[in-house]
Short mmCIF file of C-alpha atoms in Angstrom, two decimals:
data_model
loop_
_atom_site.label_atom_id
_atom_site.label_comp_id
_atom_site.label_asym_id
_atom_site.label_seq_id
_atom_site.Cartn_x
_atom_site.Cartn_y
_atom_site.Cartn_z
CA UNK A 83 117.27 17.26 87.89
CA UNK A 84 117.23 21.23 88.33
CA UNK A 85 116.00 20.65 91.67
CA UNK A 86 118.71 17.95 93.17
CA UNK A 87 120.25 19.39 96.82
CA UNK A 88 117.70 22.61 97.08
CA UNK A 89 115.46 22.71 99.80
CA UNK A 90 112.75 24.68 100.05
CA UNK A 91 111.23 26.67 102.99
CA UNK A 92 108.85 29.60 103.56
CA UNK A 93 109.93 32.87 104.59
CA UNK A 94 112.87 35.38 103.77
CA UNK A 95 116.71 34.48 103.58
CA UNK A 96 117.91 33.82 107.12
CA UNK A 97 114.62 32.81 108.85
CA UNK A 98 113.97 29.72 111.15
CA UNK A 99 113.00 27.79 108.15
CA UNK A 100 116.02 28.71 106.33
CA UNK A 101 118.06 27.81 109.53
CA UNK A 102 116.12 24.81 110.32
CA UNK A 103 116.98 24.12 106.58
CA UNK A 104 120.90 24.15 107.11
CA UNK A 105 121.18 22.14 109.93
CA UNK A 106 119.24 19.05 108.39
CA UNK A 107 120.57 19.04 105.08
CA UNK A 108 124.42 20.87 105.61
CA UNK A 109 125.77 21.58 102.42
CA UNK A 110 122.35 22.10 100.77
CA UNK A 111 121.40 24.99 98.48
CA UNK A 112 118.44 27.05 100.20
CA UNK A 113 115.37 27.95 98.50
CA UNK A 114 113.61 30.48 99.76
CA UNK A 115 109.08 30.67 99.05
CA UNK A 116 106.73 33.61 99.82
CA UNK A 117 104.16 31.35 101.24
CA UNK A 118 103.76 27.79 102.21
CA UNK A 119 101.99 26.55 99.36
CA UNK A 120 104.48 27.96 96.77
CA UNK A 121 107.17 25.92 98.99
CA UNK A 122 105.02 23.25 98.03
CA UNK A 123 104.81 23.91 94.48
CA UNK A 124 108.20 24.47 94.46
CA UNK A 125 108.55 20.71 95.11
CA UNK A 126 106.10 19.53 92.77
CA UNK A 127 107.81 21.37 89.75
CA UNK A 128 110.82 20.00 90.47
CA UNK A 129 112.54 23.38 91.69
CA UNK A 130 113.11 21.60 94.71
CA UNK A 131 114.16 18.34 96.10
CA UNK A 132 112.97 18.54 99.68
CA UNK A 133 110.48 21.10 101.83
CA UNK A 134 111.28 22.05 105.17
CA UNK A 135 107.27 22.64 106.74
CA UNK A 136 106.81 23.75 109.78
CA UNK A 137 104.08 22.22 111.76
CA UNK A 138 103.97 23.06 115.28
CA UNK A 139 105.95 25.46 117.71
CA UNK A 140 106.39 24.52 121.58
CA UNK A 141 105.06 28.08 122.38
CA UNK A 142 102.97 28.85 119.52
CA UNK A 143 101.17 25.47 118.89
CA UNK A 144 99.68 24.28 115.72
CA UNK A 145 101.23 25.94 112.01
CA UNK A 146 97.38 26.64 110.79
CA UNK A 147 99.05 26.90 107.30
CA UNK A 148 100.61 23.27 107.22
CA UNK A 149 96.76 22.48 108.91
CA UNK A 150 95.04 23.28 106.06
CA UNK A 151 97.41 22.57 103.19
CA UNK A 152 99.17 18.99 103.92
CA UNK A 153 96.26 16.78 103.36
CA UNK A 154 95.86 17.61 99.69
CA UNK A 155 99.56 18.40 99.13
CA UNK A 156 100.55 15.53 97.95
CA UNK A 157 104.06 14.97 98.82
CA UNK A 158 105.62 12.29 101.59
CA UNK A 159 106.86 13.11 105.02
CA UNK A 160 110.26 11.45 104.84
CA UNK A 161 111.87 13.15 107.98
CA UNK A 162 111.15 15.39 110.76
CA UNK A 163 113.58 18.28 112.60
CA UNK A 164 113.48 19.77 115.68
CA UNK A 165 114.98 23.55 115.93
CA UNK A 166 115.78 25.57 118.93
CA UNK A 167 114.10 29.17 118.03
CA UNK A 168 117.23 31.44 119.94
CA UNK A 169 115.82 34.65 119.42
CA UNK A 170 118.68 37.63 118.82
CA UNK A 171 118.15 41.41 119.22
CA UNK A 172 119.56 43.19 116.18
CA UNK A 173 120.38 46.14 115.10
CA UNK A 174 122.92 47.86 112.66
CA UNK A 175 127.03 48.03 113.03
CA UNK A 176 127.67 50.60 116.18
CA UNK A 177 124.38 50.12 117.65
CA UNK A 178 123.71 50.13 121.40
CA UNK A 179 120.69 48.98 123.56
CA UNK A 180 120.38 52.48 124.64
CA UNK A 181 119.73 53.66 120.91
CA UNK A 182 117.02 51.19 120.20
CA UNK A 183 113.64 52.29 119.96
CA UNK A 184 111.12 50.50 118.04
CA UNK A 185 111.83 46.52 117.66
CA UNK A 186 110.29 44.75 114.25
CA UNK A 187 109.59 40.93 114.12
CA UNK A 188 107.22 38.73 113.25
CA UNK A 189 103.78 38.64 115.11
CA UNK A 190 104.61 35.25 117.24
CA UNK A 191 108.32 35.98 117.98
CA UNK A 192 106.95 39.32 119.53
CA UNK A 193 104.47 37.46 121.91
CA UNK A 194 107.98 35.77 122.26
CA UNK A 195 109.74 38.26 123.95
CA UNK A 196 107.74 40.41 125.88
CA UNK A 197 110.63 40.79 128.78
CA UNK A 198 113.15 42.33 126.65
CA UNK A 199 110.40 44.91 125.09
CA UNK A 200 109.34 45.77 128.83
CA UNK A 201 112.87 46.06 130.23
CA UNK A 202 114.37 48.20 126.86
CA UNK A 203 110.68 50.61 126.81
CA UNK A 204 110.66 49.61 122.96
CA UNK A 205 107.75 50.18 120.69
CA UNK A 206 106.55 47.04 119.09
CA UNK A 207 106.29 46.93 115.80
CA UNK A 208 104.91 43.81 114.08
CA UNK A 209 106.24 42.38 110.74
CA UNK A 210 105.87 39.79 108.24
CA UNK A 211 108.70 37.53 108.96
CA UNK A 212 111.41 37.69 111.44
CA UNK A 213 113.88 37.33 108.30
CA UNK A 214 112.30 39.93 106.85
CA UNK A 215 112.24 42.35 109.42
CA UNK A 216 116.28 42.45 109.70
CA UNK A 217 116.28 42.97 106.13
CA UNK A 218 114.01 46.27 107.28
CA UNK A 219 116.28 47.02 109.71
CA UNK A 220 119.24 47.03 107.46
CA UNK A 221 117.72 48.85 104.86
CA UNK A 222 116.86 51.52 107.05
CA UNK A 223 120.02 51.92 108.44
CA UNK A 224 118.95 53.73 111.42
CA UNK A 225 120.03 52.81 115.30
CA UNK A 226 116.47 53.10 116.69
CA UNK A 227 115.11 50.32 114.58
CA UNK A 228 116.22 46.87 115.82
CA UNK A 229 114.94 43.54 115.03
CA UNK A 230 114.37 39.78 116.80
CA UNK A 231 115.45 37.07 114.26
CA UNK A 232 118.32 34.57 114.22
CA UNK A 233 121.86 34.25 114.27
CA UNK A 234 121.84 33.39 110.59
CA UNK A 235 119.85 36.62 109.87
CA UNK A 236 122.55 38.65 111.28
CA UNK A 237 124.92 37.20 109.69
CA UNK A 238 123.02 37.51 106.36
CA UNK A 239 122.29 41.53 106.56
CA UNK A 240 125.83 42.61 107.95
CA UNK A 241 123.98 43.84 111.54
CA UNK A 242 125.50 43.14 115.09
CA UNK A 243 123.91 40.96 117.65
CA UNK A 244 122.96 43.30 120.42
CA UNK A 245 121.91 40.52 123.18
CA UNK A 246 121.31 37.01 122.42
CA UNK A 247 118.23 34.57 122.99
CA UNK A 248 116.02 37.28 124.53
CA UNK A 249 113.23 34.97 124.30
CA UNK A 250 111.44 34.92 127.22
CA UNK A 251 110.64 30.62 127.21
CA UNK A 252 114.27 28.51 126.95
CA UNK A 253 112.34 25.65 125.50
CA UNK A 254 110.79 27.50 122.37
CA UNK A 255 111.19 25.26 119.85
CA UNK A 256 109.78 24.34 116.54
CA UNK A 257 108.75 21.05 114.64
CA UNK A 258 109.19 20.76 110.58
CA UNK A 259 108.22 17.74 108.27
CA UNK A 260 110.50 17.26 105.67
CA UNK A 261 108.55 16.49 102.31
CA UNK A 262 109.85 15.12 99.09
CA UNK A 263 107.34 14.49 95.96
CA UNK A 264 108.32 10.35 96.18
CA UNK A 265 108.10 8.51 99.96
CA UNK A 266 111.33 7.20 100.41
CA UNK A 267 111.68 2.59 100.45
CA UNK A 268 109.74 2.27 103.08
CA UNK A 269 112.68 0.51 105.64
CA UNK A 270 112.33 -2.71 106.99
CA UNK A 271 110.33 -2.42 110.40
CA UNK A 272 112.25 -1.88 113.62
CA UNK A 273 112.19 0.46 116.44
CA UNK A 274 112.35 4.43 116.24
CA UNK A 275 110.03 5.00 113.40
CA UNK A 276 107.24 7.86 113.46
CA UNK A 277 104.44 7.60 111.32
CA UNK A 278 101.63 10.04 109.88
CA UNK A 279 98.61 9.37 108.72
CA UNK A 280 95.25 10.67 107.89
CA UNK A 281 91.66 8.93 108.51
CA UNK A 282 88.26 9.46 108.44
CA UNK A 283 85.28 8.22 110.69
CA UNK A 284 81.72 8.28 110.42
CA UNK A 285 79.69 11.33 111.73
CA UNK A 286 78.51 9.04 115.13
CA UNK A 287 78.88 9.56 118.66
CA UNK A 288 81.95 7.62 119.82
CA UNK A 289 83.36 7.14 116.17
CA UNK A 290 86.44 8.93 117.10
CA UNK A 291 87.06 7.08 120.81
CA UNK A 292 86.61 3.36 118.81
CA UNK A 293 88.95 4.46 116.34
CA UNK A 294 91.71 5.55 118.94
CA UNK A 295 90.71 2.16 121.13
CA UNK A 296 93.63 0.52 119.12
CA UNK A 297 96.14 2.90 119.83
CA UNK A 298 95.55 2.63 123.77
CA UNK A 299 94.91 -1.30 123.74
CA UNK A 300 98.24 -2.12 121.57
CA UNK A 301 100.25 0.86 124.44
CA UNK A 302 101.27 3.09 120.82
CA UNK A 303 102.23 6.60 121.42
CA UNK A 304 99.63 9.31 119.89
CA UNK A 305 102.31 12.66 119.56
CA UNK A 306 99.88 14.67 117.49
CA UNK A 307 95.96 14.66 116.36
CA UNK A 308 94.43 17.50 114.33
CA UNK A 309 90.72 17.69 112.89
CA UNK A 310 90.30 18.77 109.24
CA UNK A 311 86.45 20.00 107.79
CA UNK A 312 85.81 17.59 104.55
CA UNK A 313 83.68 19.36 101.59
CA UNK A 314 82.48 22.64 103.50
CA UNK A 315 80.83 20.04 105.94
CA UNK A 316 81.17 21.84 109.91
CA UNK A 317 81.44 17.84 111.17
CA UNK A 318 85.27 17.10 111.54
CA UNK A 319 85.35 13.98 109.86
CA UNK A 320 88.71 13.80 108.97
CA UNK A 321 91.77 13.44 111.08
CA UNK A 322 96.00 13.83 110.77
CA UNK A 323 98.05 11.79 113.22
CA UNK A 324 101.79 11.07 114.13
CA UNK A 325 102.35 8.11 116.54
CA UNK A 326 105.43 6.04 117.17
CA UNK A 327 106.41 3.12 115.06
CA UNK A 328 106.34 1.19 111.71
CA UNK A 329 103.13 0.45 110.66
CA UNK A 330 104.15 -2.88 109.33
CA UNK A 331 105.64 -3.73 112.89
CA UNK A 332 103.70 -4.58 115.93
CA UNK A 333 102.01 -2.57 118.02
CA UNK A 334 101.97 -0.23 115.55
CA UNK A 335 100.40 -2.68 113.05
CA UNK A 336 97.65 -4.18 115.10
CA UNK A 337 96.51 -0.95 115.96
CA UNK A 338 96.38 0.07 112.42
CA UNK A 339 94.32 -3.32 111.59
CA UNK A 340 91.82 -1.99 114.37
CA UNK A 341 91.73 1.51 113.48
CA UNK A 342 90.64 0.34 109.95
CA UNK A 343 87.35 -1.66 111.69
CA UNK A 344 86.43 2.31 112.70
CA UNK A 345 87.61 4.02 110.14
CA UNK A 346 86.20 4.92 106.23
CA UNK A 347 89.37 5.74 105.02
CA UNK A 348 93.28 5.77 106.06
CA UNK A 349 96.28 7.51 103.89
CA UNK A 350 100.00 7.00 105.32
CA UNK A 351 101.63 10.46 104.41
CA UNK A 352 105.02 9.50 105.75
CA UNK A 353 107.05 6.94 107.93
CA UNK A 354 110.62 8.22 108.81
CA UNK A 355 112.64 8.20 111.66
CA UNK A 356 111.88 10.02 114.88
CA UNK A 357 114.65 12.88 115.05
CA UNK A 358 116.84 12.17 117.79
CA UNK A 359 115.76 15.07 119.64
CA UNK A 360 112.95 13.13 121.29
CA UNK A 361 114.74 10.93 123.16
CA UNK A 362 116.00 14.39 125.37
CA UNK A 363 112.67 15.94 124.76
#
């Protein structure tokens, strides 16, 4: 198959996708999409094996993209990864601080690094990707244009790292799903699974609280819950969740069995392993 060993993310060559991308699958070939629903379809037509989705950020919360889009995306969470945004300043070969005047990023990595725009007097200047903005910078060639993006983007566009992780939060750091068009076997049930689901309840006070009654009686971990509007209707109906554990294992799997009492509907997206980066989390 064409798409055997690509992955594909959203955003330019050398962005935290692309990044994020590397270190989960080494060796991999890199696809990079213009938007998150052509990484998607990139999937589905077989361009790709895998999708590296973002879904939340530690600073920046909730991906509203990955919101909207993974309930009718049809593909299966078989993984999750955890990557450390380290923000760099760039800027082109023989650049120094004192040269830089106007710093290009992406909207959220510039509400990232407010301190080093105060302390250098630069003139924020927001882009479309942080990727993207190197490639700018580059392109320009000129020493008063810099650029926050990664390592990996530097290393991409030929342009020196002025000063390293200028964010101004240490634990910035974002959450992907990993999405293939077929869920992987589903392995046998044991300890330090994460599974995602979706589920819908009835438009009645206390719908949601029964639903969740499982979850607390059973002592499962709820790590994420996100409303979704169902056929233009304003009443959030529908629901996306990631606890801990295999749902055919227990507590997982009573709660489940409870949940379904409360619920009209239930749709397991994905069960895969947690990444080992919550057990330090």
């Amino acid at each position: 198959m064409s798409g055997a060993r690509i992955i594909a993310f959203q955003g330019r060559p050398g962005a935290y996708s692309d990044l994020a991308c590397r270190t989960a699958r080494p060796g991999w070939t890199t696809l990079p999409c213009q938007t998150f629903a052509q990484t998607i379809a990139a999937v589905h037509d077989g361009q790709a094996e895998l999708a590296m989705l973002a879904c939340e950020n530690s600073l920046a919360g909730r991906v509203p993209d990955i919101h909207a889009l993974l309930p009718q995306a049809g593909l299966f969470i078989v993984g999750e990864h955890f990557q450390r945004v380290e923000h760099c300043l760039l800027g082109i070969p023989g650049t120094k601080l004192s040269d830089a005047k106007r710093l290009h990023t992406h909207p959220v990595a510039m509400a990232q690094v407010r301190g080093v725009v105060s302390e250098l007097g630069l003139e924020p200047v927001v882009e479309f990707d942080t990727a993207g903005a190197a490639e700018m910078v580059r392109d320009w060639g000129r020493k008063e244009d810099v650029a926050v993006a990664s390592e990996l983007a530097a290393e991409l566009n030929g342009l020196e790292i002025l000063r390293r992780n200028v964010e101004d939060a240490a634990h910035n750091t974002t959450r992907f799903y990993i999405a293939s068009r077929r869920p992987d076997t589903l392995p046998p049930p044991g300890p330090g699974f994460m599974t995602t689901l979706l589920f819908r309840v009835s438009n009645q006070p206390g719908a949601l609280y029964k639903a969740l009654g499982g979850l607390a009686t059973t002592g499962v971990n709820l790590t994420r819950l996100e409303s979704y509007m169902l056929e233009g209707s304003f009443s959030a109906t529908q629901f996306l969740m990631d606890v801990e554990g295999h749902p055919q294992a227990p507590p997982l799997a009573e709660a489940l069995r409870e949940l379904s009492f409360f619920s009209e509907r239930q749709e397991i997206l994905g069960v895969y392993p947690a990444s080992p980066f919550r057990q330090g989390a």
